[in-house]
PDB file of C-alpha atoms in Angstrom:
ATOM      1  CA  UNK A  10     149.567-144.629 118.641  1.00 38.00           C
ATOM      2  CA  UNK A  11     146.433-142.206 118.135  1.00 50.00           C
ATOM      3  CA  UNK A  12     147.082-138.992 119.935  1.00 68.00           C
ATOM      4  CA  UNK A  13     143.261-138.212 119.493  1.00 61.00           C
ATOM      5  CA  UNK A  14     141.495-139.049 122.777  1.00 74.00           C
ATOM      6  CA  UNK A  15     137.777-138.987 121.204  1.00 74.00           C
ATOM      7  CA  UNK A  16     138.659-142.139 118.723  1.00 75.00           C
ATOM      8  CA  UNK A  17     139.301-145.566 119.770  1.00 75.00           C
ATOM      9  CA  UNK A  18     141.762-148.168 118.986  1.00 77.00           C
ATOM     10  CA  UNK A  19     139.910-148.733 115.429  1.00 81.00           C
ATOM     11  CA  UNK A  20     139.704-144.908 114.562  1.00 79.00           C
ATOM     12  CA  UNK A  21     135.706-144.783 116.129  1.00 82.00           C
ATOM     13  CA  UNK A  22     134.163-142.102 117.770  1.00 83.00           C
ATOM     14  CA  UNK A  23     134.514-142.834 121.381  1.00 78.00           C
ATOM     15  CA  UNK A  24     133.127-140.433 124.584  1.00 83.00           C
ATOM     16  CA  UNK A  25     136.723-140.885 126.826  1.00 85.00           C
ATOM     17  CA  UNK A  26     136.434-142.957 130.233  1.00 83.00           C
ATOM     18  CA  UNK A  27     137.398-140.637 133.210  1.00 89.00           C
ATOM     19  CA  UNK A  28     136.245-142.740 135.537  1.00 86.00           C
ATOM     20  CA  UNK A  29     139.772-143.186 137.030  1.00 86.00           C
ATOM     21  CA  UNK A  30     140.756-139.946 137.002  1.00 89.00           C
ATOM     22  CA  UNK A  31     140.702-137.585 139.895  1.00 89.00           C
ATOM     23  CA  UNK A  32     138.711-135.322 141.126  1.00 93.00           C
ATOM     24  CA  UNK A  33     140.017-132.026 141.131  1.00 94.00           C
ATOM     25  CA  UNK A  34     138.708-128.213 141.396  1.00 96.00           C
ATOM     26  CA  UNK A  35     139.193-127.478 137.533  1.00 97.00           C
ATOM     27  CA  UNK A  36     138.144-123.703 135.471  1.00 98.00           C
ATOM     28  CA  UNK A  37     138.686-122.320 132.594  1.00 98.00           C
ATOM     29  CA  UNK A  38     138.199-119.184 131.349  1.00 98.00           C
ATOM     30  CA  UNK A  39     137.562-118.261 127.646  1.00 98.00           C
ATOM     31  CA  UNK A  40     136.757-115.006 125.455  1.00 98.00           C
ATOM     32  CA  UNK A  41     135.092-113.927 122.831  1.00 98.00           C
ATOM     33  CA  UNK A  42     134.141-110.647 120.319  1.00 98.00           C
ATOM     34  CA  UNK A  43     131.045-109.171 118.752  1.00 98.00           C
ATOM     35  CA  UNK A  44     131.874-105.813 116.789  1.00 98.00           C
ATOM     36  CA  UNK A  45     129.191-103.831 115.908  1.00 97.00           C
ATOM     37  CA  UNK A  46     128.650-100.175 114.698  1.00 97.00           C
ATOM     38  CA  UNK A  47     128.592 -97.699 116.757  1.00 96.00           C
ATOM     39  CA  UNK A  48     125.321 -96.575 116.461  1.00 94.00           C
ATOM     40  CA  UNK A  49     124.298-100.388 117.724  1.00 94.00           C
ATOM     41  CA  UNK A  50     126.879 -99.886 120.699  1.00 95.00           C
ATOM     42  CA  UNK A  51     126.107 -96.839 122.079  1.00 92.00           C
ATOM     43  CA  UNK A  52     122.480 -98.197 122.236  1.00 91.00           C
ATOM     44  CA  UNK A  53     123.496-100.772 124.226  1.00 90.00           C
ATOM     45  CA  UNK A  54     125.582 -98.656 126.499  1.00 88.00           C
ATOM     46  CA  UNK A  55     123.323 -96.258 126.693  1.00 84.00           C
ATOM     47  CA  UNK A  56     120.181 -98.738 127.606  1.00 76.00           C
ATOM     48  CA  UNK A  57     118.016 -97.183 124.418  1.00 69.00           C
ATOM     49  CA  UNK A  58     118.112-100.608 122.729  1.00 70.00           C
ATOM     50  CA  UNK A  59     114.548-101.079 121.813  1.00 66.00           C
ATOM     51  CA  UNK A  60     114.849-104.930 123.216  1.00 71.00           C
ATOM     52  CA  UNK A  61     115.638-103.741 126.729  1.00 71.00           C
ATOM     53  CA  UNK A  62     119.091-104.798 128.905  1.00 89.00           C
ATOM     54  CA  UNK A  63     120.626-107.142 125.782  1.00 93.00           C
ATOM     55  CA  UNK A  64     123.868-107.684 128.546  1.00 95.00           C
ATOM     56  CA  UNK A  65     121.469-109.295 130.913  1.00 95.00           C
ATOM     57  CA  UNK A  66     119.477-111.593 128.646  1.00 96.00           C
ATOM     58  CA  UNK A  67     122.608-112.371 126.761  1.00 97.00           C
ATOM     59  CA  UNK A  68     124.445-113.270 130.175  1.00 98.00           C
ATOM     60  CA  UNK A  69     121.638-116.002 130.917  1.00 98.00           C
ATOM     61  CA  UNK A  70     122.219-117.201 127.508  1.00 98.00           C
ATOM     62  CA  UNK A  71     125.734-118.045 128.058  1.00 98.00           C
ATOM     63  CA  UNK A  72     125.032-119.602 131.455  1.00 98.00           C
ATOM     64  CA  UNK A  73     122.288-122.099 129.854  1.00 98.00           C
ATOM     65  CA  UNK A  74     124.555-122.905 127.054  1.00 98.00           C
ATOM     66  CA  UNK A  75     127.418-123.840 129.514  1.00 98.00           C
ATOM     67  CA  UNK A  76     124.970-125.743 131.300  1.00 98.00           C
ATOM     68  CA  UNK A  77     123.464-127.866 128.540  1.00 97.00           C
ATOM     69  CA  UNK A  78     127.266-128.127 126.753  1.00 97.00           C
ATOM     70  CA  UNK A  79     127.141-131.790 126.392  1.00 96.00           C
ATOM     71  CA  UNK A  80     123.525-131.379 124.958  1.00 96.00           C
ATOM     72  CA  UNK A  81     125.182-129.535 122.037  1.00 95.00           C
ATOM     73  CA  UNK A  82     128.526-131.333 121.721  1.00 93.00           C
ATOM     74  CA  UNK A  83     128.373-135.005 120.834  1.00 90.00           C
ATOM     75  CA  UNK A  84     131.192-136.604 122.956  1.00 90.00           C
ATOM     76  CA  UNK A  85     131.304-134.052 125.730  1.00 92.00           C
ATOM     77  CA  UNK A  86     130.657-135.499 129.213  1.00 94.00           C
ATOM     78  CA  UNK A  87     127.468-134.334 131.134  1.00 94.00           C
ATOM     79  CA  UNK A  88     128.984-131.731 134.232  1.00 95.00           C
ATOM     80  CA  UNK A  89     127.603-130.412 137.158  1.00 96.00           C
ATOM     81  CA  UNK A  90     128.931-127.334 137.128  1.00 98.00           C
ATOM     82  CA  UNK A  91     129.067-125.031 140.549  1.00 98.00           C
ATOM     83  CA  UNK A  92     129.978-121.954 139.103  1.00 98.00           C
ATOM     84  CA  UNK A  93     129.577-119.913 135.535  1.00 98.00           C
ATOM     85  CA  UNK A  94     130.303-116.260 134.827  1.00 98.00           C
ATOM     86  CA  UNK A  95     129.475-114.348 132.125  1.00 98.00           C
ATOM     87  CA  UNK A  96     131.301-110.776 131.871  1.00 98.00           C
ATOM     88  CA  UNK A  97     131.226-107.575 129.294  1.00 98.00           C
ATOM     89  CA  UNK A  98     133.995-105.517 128.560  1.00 98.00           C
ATOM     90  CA  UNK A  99     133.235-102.215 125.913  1.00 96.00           C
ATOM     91  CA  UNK A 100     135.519-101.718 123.581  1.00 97.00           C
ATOM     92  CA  UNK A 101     134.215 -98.106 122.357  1.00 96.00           C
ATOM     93  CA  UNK A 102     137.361 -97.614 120.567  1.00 97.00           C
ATOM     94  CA  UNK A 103     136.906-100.399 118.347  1.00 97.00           C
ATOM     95  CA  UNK A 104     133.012-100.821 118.331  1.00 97.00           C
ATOM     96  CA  UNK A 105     132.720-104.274 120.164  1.00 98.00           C
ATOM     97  CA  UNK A 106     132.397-105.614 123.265  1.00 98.00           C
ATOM     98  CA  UNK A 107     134.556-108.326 124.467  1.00 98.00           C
ATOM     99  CA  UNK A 108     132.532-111.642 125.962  1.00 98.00           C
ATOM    100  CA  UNK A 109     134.950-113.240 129.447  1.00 98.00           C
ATOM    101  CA  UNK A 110     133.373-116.682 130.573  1.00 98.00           C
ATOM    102  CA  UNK A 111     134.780-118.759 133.208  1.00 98.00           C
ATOM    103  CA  UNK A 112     133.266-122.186 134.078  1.00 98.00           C
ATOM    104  CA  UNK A 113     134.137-124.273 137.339  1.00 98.00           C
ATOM    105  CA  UNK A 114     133.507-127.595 139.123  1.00 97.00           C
ATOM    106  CA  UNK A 115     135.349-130.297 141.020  1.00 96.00           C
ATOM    107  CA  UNK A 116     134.984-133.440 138.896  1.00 94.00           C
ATOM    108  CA  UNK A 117     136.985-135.443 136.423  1.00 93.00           C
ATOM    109  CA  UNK A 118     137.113-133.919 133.015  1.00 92.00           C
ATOM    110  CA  UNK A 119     137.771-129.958 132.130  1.00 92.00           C
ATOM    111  CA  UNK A 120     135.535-127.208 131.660  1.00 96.00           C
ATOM    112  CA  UNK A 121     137.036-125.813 128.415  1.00 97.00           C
ATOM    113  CA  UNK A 122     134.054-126.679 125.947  1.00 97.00           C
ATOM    114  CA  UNK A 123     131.641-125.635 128.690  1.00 98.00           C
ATOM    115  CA  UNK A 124     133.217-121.731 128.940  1.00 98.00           C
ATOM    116  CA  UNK A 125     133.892-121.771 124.783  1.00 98.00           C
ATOM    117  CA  UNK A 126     130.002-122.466 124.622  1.00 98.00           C
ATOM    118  CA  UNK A 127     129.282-119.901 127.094  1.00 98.00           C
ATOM    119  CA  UNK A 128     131.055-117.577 124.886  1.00 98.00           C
ATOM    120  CA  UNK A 129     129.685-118.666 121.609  1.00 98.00           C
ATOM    121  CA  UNK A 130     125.855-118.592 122.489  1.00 98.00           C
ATOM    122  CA  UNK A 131     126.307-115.251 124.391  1.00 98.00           C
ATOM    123  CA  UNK A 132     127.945-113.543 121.070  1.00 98.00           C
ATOM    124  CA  UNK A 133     125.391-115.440 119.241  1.00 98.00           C
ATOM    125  CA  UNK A 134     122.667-113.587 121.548  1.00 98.00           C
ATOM    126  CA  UNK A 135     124.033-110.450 121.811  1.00 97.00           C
ATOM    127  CA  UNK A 136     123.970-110.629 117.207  1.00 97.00           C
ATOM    128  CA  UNK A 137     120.353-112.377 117.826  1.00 96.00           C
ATOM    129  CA  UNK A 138     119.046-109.088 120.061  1.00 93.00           C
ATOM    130  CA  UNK A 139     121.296-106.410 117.970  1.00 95.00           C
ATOM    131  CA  UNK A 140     120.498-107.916 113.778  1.00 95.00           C
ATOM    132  CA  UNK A 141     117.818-105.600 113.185  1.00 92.00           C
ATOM    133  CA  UNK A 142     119.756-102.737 114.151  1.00 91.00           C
ATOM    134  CA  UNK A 143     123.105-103.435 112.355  1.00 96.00           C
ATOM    135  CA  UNK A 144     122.903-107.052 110.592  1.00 97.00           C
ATOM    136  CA  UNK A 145     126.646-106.260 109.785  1.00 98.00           C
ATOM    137  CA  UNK A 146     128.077-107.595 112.921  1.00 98.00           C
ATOM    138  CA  UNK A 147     130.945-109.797 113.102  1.00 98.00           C
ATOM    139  CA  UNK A 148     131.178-112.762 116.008  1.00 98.00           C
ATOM    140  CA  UNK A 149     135.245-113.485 116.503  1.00 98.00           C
ATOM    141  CA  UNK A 150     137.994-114.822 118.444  1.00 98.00           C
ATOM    142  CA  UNK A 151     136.582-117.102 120.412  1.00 98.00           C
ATOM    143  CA  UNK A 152     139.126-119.118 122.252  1.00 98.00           C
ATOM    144  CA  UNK A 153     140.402-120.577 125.737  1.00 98.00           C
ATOM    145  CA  UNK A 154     142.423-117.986 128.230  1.00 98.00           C
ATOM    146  CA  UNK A 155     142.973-120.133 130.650  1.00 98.00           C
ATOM    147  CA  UNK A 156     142.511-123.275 132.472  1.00 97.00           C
ATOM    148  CA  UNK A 157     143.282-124.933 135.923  1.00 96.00           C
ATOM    149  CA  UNK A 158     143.196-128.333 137.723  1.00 93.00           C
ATOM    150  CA  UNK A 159     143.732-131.522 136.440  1.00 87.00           C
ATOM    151  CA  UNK A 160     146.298-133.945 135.305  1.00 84.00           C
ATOM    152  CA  UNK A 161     147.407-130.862 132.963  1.00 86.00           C
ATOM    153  CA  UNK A 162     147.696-128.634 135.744  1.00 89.00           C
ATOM    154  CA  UNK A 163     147.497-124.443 135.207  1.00 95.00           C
ATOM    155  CA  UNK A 164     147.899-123.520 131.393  1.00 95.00           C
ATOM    156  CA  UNK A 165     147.333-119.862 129.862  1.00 97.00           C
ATOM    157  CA  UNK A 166     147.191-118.874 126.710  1.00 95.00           C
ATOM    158  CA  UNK A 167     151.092-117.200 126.225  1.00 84.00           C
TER     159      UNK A 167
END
């Protein structure tokens, strides 16, 4: 018995059938961390970055890469999504700001890789916008929160 949904019967990749499953409202929500110095923070907070609002061009970041998900991810089903979120929480005690993406639809599959990608490529920006500043940064803890609908019903991280 192969517990691994994404290989078949002979141990192949395989892109799962959810073509009989139902459609359901499903989100997830997902996190992740950029720290930074705080010179490179308070630039940001401050709006003095010499690239301009890095939240705002790093929030349409992480709604294109939710958005083109299955572009990036081999075996990851094509979604219409009807909702993404990208949100910013400053962390001034610990230099960083934390990344909160949630991703929704009503369809057949989950929206966990979609709101993990939206977390990635907005860390990923937010480095891209910040490196000549402080090239030290650190992208981290990037993981699933939460998720609803389904088969699997409501799970949060404990």
């Amino acid at each position: 018995m192969n517990d691994l949904t994404h290989l078949n019967a002979k141990g192949e990749a395989n892109m799962v059938d959810v073509s009989a499953k139902e459609i359901t409202a499903r989100t997830a929500w997902a996190e992740a961390f950029i720290t930074m110095s705080e010179k490179t923070l308070s630039l940001i907070k401050s709006g003095e970055h010499a690239k301009g609002d890095v939240f705002a061009v790093a929030r349409i970041a992480g709604i294109q890469a939710a958005k083109k998900c299955s572009d990036l991810i081999p075996l990851c089903h094509p979604l219409m999504l009807s909702k993404v979120q990208v949100d910013f929480e400053i962390d001034s005690e610990n230099n960083r700001v934390r990344i909160i993406t949630m991703c929704r639809l009503a369809g057949q599959t989950g929206v966990e890789m979609e709101a993990l990608t939206a977390a990635s490529v907005t860390a990923l920006t937010l480095f891209d916008m910040c490196k000549a500043v402080d090239p030290a940064m650190e992208i981290g803890g990037i993981k699933v929160l939460e998720k609803q609908g389904g088969k699997s019903g409501h799970w949060t991280r404990g």
